[in-house]
XYZ file of C-alpha atoms in Angstrom:
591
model
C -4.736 -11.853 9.814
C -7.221 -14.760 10.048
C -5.824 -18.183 8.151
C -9.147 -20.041 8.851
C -10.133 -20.411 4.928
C -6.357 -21.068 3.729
C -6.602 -24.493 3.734
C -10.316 -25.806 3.058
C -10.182 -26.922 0.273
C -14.206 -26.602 -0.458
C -15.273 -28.070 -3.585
C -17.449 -26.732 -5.877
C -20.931 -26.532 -4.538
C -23.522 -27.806 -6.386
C -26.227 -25.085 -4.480
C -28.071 -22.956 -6.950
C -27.227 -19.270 -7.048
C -30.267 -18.073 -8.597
C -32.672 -16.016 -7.144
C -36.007 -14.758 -8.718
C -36.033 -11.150 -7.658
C -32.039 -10.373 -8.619
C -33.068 -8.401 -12.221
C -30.892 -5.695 -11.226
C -27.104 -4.470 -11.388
C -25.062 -3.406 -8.134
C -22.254 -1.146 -8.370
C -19.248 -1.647 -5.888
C -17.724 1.949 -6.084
C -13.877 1.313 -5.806
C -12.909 4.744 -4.808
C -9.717 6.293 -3.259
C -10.976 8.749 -0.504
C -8.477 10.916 1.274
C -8.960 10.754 5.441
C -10.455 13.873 6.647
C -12.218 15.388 3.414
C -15.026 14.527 4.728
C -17.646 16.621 1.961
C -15.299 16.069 -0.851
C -15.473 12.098 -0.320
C -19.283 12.685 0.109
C -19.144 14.336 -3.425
C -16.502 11.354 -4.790
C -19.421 8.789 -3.583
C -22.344 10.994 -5.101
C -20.361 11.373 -8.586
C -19.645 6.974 -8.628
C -23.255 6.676 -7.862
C -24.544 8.713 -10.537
C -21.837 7.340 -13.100
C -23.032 3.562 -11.745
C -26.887 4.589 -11.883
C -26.036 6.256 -15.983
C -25.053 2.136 -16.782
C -28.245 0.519 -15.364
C -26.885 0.431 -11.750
C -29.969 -0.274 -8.895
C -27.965 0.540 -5.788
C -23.856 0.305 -4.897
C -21.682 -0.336 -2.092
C -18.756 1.816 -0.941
C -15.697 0.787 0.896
C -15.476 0.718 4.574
C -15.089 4.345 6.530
C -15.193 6.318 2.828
C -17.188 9.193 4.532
C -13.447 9.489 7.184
C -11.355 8.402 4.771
C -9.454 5.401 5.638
C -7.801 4.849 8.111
C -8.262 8.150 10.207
C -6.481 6.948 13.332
C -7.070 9.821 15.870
C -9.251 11.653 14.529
C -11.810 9.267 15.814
C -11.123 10.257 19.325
C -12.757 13.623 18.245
C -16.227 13.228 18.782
C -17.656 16.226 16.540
C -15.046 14.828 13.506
C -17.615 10.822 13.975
C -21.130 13.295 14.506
C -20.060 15.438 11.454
C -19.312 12.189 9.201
C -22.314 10.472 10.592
C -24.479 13.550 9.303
C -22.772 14.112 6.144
C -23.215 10.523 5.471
C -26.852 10.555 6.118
C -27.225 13.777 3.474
C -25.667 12.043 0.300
C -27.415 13.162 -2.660
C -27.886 9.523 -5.014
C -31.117 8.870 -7.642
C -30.180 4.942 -6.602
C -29.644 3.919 -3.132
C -25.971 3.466 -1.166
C -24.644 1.006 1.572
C -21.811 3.725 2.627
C -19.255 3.284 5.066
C -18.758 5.918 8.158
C -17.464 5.801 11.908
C -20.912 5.990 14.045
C -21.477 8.217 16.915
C -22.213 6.226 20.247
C -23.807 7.641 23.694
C -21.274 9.524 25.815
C -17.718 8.233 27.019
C -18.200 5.576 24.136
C -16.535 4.755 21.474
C -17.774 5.486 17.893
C -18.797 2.238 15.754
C -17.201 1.540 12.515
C -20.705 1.127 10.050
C -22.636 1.250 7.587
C -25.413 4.016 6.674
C -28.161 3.467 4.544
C -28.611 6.478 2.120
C -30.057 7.591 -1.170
C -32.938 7.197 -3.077
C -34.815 9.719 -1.186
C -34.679 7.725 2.187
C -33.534 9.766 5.185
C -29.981 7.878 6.142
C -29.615 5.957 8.929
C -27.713 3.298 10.864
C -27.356 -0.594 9.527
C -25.333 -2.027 11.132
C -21.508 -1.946 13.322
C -18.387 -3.619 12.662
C -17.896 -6.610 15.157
C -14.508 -7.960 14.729
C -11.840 -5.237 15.441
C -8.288 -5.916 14.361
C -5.650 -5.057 16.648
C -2.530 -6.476 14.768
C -0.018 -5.303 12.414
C -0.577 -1.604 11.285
C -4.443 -2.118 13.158
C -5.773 -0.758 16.395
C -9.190 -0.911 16.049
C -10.129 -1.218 19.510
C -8.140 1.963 20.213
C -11.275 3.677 18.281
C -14.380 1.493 17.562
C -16.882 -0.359 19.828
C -17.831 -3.854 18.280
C -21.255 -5.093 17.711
C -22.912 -8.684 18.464
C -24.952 -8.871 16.199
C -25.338 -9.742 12.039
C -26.292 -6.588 9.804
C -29.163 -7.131 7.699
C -30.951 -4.561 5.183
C -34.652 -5.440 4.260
C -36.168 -4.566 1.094
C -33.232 -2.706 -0.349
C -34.316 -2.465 -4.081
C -36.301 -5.316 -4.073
C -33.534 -7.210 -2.277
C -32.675 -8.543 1.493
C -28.765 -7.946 2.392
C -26.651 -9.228 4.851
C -23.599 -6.484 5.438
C -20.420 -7.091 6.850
C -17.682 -5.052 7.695
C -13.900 -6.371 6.432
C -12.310 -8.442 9.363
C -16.409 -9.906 9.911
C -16.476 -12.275 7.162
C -12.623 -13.434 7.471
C -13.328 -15.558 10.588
C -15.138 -18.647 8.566
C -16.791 -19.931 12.020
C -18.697 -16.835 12.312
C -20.438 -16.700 9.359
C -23.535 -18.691 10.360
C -26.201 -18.981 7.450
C -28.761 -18.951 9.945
C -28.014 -15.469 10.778
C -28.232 -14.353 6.679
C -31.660 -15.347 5.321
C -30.774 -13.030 2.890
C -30.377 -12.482 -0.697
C -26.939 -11.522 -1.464
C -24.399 -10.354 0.896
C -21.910 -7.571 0.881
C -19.121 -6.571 2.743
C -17.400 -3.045 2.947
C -13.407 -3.407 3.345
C -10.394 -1.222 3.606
C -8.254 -4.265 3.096
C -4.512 -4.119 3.161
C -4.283 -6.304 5.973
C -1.188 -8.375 4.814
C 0.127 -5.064 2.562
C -0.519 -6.102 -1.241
C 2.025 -9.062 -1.185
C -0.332 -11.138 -3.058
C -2.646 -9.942 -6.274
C -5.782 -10.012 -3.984
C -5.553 -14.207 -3.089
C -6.825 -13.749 0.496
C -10.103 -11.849 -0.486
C -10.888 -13.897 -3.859
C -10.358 -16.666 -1.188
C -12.624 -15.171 1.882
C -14.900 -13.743 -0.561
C -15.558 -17.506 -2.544
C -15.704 -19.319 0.737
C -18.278 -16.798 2.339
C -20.546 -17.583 -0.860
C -19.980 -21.451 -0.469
C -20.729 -21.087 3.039
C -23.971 -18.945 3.422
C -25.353 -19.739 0.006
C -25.438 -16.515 -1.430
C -23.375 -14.324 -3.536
C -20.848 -12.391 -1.645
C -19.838 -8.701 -3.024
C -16.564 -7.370 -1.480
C -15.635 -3.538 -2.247
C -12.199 -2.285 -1.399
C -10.605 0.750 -1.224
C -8.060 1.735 -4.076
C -4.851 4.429 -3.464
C -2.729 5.124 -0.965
C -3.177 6.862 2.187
C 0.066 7.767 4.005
C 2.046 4.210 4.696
C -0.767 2.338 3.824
C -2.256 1.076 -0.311
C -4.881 -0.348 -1.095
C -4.622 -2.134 -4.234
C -8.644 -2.509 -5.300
C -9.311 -5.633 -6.661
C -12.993 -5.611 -5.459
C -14.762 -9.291 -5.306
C -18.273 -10.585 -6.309
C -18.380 -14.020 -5.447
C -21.177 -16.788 -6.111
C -21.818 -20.308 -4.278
C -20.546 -22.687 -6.638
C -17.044 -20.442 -6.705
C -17.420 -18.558 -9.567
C -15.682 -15.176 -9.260
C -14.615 -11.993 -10.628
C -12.124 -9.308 -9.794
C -11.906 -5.568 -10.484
C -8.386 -4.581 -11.736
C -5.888 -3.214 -9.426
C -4.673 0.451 -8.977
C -7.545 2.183 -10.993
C -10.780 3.993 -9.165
C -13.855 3.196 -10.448
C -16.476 0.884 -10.413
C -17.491 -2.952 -10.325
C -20.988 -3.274 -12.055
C -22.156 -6.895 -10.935
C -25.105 -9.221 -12.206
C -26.123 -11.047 -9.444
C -28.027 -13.485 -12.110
C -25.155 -13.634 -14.673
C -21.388 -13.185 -13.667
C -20.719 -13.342 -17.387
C -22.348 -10.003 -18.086
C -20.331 -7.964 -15.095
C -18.471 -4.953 -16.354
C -15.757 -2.691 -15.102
C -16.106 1.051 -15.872
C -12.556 3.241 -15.131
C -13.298 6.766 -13.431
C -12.035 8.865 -16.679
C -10.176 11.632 -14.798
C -8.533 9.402 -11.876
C -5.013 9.927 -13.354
C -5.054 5.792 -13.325
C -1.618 3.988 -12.855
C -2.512 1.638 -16.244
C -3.269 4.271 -17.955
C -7.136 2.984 -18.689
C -5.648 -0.426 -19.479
C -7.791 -1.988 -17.174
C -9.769 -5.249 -16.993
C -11.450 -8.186 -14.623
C -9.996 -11.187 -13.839
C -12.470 -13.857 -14.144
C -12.334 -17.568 -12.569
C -15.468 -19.647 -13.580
C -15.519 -21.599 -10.614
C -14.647 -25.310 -11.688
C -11.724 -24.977 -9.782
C -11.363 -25.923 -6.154
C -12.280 -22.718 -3.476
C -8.558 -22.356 -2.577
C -6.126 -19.799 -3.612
C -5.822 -20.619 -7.000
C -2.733 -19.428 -8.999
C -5.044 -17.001 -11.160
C -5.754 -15.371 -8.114
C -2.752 -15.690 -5.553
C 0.927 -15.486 -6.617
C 3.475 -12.829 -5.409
C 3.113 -9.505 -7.229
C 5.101 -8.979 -10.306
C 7.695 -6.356 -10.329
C 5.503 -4.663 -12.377
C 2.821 -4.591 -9.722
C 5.278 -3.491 -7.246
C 5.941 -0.544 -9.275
C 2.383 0.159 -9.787
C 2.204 0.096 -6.075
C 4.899 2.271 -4.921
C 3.727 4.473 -7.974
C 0.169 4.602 -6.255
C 1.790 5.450 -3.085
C 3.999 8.097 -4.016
C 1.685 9.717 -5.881
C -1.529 9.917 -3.701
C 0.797 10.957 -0.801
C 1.796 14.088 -2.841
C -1.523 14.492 -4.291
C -2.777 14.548 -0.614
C -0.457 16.685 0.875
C -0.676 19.032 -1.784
C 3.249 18.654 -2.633
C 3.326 18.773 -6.376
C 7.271 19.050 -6.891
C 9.779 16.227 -5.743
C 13.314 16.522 -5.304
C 15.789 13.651 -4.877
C 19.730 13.064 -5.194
C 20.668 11.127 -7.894
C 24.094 9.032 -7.438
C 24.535 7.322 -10.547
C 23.380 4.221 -8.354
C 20.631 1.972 -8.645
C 18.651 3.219 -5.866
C 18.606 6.627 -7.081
C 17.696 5.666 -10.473
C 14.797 3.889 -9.620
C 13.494 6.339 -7.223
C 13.509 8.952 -9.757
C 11.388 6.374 -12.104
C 9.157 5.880 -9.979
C 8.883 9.868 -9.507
C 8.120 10.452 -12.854
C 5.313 7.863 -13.256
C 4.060 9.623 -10.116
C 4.055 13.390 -10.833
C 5.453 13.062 -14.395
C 8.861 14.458 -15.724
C 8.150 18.168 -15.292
C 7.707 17.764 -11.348
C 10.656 16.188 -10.333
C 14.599 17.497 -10.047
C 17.275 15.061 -9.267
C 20.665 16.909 -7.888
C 23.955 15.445 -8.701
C 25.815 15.945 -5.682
C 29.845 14.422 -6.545
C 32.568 13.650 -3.965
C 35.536 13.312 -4.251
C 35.043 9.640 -4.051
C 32.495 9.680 -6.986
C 33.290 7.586 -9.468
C 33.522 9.234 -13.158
C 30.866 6.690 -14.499
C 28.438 7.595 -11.807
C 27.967 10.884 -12.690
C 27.586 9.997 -16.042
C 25.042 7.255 -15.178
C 22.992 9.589 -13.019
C 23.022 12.364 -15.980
C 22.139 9.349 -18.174
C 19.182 8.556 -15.937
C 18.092 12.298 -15.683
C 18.141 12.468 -19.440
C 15.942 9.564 -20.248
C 13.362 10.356 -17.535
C 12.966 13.653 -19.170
C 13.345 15.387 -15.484
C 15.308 18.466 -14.320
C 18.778 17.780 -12.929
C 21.354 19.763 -11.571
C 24.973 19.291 -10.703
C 26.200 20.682 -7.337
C 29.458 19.328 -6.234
C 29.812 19.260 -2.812
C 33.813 19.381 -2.136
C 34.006 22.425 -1.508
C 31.559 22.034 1.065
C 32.951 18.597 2.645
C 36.579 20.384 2.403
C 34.856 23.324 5.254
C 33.283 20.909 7.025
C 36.181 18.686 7.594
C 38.289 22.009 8.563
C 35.941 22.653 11.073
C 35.764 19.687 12.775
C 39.505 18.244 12.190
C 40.454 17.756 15.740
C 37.021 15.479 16.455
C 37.642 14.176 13.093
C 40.877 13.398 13.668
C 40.733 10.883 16.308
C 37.069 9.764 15.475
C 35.308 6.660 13.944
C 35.908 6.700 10.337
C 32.028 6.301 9.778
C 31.677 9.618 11.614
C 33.975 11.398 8.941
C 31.806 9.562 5.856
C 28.281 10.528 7.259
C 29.763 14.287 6.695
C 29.296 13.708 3.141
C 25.778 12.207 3.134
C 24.267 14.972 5.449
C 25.905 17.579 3.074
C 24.136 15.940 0.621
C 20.946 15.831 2.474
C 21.214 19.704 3.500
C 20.793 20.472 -0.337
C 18.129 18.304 -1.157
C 16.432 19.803 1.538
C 17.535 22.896 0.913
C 16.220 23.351 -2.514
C 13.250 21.038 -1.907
C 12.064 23.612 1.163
C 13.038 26.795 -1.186
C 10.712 25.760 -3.979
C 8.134 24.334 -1.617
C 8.767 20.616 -2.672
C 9.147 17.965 -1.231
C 12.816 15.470 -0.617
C 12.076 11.742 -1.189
C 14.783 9.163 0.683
C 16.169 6.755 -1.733
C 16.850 3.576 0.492
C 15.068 0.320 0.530
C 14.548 -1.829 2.520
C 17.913 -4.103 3.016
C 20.266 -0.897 3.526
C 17.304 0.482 5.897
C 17.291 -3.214 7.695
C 20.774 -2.901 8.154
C 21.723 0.442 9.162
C 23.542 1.311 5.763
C 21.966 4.641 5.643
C 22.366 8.061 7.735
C 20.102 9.956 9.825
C 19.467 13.660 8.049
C 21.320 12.481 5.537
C 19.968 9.955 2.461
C 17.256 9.544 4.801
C 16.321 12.937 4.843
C 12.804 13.148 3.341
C 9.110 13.429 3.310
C 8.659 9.859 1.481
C 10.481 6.832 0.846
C 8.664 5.341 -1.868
C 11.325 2.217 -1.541
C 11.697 1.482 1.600
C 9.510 -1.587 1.903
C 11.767 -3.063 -1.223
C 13.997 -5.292 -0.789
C 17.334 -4.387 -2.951
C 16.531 -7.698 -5.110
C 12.791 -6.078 -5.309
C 14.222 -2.748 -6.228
C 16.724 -4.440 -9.362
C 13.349 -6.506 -10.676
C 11.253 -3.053 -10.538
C 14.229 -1.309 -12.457
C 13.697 -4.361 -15.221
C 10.520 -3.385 -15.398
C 10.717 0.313 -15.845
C 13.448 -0.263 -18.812
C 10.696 -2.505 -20.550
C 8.213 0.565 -20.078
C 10.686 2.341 -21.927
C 11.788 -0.047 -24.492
C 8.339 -0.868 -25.317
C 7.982 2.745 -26.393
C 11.141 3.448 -28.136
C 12.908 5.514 -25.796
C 15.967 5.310 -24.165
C 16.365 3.174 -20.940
C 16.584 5.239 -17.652
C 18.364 2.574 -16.096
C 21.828 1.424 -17.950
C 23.690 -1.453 -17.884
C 26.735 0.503 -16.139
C 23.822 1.260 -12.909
C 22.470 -2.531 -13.050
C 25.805 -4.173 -13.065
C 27.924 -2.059 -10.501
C 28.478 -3.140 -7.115
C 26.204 -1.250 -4.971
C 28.706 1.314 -2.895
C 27.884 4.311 -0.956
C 30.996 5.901 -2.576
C 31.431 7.838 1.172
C 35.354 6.160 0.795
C 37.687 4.908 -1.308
C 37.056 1.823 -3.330
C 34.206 1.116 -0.719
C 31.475 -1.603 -1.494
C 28.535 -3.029 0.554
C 29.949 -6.300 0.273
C 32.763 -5.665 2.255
C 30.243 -5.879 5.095
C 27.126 -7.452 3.999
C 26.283 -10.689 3.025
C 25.369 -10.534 -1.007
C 21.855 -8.911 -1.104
C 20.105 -12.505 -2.044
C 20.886 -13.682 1.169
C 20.862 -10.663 3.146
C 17.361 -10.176 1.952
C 15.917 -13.621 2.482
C 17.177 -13.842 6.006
C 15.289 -10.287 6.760
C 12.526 -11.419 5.466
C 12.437 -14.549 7.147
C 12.695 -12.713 10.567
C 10.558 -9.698 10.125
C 7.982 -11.357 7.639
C 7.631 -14.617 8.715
C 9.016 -14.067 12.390
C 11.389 -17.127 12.399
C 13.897 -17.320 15.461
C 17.802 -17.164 14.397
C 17.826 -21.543 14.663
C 14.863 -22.083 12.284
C 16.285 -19.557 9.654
C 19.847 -21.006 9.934
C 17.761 -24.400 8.804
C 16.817 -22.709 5.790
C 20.795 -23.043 5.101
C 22.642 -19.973 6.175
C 25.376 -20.359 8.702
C 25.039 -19.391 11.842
C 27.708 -16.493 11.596
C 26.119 -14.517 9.297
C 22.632 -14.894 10.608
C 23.778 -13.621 14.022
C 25.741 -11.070 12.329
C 22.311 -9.697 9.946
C 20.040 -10.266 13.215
C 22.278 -8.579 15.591
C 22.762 -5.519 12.793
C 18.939 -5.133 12.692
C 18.740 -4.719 16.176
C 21.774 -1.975 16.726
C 20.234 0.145 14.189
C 16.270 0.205 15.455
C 16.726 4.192 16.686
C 17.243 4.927 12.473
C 14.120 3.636 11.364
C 12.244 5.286 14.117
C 13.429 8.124 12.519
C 12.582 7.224 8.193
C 9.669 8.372 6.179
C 6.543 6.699 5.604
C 7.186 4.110 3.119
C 4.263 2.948 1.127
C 3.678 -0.975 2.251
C 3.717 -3.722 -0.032
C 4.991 -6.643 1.903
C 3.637 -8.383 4.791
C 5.446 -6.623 7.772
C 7.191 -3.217 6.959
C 8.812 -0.916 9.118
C 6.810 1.588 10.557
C 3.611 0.802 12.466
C 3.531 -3.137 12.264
C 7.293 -3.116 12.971
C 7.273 -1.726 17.410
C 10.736 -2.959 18.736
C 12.329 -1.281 21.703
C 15.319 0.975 21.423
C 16.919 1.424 25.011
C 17.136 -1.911 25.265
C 19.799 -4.954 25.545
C 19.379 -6.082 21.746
C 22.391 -9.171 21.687
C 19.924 -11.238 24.189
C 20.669 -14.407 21.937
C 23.013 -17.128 23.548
């Protein structure tokens, strides 16, 4: 992602934001498409519009590609999937006219453009303008699909008004925006913007957004995507943005829509979509900055999510991935461990208690207290458990195999256990057409400390861009949910204090390999998040040893998270699409 506007530092302006003809409201329509429905986002957009245009709305913005759904990868490459989006775009049915987002169709053996159509109103839709900047970094590979433009988009006489349009990555690079090229009134920009996951509460746009209105003079109207589509969220958090920094914010997590007063931020309003199942629960509201501070990332604006937020997120994740699959039923094993017991949390604020089971799988290395704790969990949640005990199982398993087993790695003999368990989650998951969520996060997955087809057997892994000191914040979190309401807390004291263990041998903890998980985790995320070689993280004051040891680790274990479940992406680099490391390949190459 572009850093040109971190450090600016522009002052307030002292430019005039008022313009004459502005006695209108614009609606940015914050909704959560799903790629490839292309008629039933066309209806989503038509339904916003008409809600916007019922509260005094004069036109509205969508996000970028809402007609594809966002982001559609491959589907691009089929040419009828662009014409029949490009067509259905053009069509939209709106009493008040639409800026809508939709991949282009281009002349033959070229690639589509990523746009903006010009709809509603009674006007026959057609073509604005093209994306120009194309991302090809992180989870992006925009040049894969799209053919940039050269050139700025401008919309004349759009409801009285003059618009300059640009798409997402356009108005990031701050040496492009040239106010020469937007004699214009306000401008907007369409975005599908989880560029750096949603690490931060929306700093980088409020930030973009408040120095593209400083810079071209004008007001600057930023509408984002909310909900999750397959790895990726999008938190919302849509931006209007005036020259002398004043600024305000659509809440996070909730579809709806932004209605803005060019003339008088004061009087902008936020309207929920009733029937979007929304993660606050219709507490929703802006988030206002009046623009006396300086046009940095202010602290209102940019701070690391709160675990609260991260649970909202991986919420949002979970539950738009079922929703969009059509999986209404989630199974999980439940351990009595912390993992587990957040997982199934976050299952229930997904689906809700009466579509999720947890299975209580005990081994003979089960502690008593975890099978209580698990039940304990269960119970509170309000979800269906079950108790299948899997000796009997392991105890035919390890006949069968006894002479491998008998002179074979010990770790060999423990992963029996954790694929039994995996073969009935799936099991029952597949019988009642369901589907298995993976309970890992993040450090275990970073480290190897998890088994192919076994606890990482699963459709979903709605923790596995949490780090374990993430995932013990969230479960803080989730008890407050509770406590706040007077029920009992699904996560106990006997799951938050026990040493995480794996419980695949006797007496076995994770510490008896790992560094403790406040270290482990802050020397992964040095090296995958901030990409800091081994020397430069040892000066953050680990010892050599055990930074070797956690790098080296990471590397032996690449072919395993090849092989995980999407994971819904809250941090700046997660494994997955923005994580591409080798595995036949020579991975000690440190002196």
């Amino acid at each position: 992602m572009s850093r040109t506007f971190e450090n600016q530092g522009l002052k307030k302006s002292g430019k005039s934001r008022a313009v004459t003809q502005m006695a209108q409201l614009i609606a940015l329509l914050q909704a959560n498409p799903k790629v490839g429905d292309i008629f039933g986002n066309v209806k989503l957009v038509e339904r916003l519009a008409k809600l916007a245009a019922e509260k005094g709305a004069g036109m509205a913005i969508t996000p970028e590609l809402i007609i594809s759904g966002y982001p559609p990868r491959d589907l691009l490459l089929q040419p009828d999937f662009v014409n029949q989006c490009y067509n259905a775009g053009k069509e939209i049915n709106s009493q008040i006219p639409l800026l809508v987002g939709s991949p282009l169709p281009s002349e033959p053996r070229q690639r589509p453009g990523n746009g903006v159509i010009r709809c509603g109103n009674g006007e026959g839709g057609r073509e604005v303008t093209r994306k120009q900047l194309l991302p090809t970094y992180d989870v992006f590979d925009e040049l894969r699909y799209f053919s940039p433009d050269n050139r700025p988009g401008i919309v004349r006489s759009m409801s009285g008004l003059d618009f300059g349009v640009t798409i997402c990555e356009d108005a990031w690079q701050h040496a492009g925006l040239v106010p020469s090229d937007y004699e214009v009134d306000p401008i907007s920009q369409l975005a599908g913007w989880t560029g750096q996951g949603v690490a931060e509460k929306g700093g980088d746009r409020v930030l973009v957004a408040r120095c593209a209105a400083e810079t071209l003079d004008h007001p600057f109207l930023l509408c984002n995507q909310v909900g999750g589509n397959d790895d990726l969220l999008f938190d919302g958090r849509s931006v209007a943005a005036w020259p002398d920094g004043t600024c305000v914010q659509a809440p996070a997590w909730c579809e709806g829509f932004l209605l803005v007063d060019l003339d008088e931020p004061n009087n902008c309003e936020w309207h929920c979509l009733e029937d979007s199942d929304c993660i606050n629960h219709g507490m929703c509201d802006l988030n206002r900055n009046d623009g006396n501070n300086e046009i940095i990332a202010t602290e209102s604006f940019k701070e690391p999510l709160s675990s609260s937020d991260l649970l909202n997120a991986v919420s949002v994740g979970l539950r738009d991935y079922c929703k969009k699959t059509g999986l209404e039923h989630i199974v999980l094993g439940l351990s009595g461990g912390i993992d587990s017991a957040v997982a199934a949390s976050v299952a229930v604020r997904a689906l809700g208690p009466n579509r999720v089971t947890g299975l209580l799988m005990p081994s003979r290395y089960s502690s008593e207290h975890s099978v209580v704790d698990a039940k304990a969990t269960a119970e509170a949640l309000g979800c269906e458990w079950m108790e299948y005990p899997i000796e009997t199982m392991h105890s035919a398993a390890e006949t069968i195999l006894a002479l491998e087993l008998e002179n074979g790695d010990a770790v060999a003999a423990e992963n029996i256990q954790a694929r039994l368990r995996g073969l009935l989650v799936m099991g029952i998951a597949n019988a009642r057409g369901a589907m298995a969520i993976a309970t890992g996060n993040k450090s275990e997955l970073g480290q190897g400390f998890c088994t192919l087809y076994g606890d990482m057997a699963g459709g979903y892994a709605p923790l596995g861009d949490l780090w374990k000191t993430e995932v013990y914040a969230i479960a803080g979190a989730i008890n407050l949910e509770y406590e706040s309401q007077g029920r009992p807390l699904p996560i106990n004291n006997s799951t938050l204090n026990k040493a995480p263990s794996a419980e695949l041998a006797p007496d076995q903890r994770d510490d008896q390999i790992l560094p403790p998980y406040e270290i482990l985790d802050e020397i992964l995320r040095c090296y995958i998040e901030e990409n800091l070689s081994e020397s430069d993280i040892v000066l953050r004051g680990f010892t050599k040893e055990i930074v070797r040891s956690v790098l080296e680790r990471l590397a032996k274990t690449e072919h395993k998270r090849w092989q995980m479940p999407p994971a819904p992406r809250v941090s700046r680099r997660a494994f997955g699409q923005g994580w591409r490391q080798p595995l036949a390949a020579k991975h000690n190459w440190r002196n």
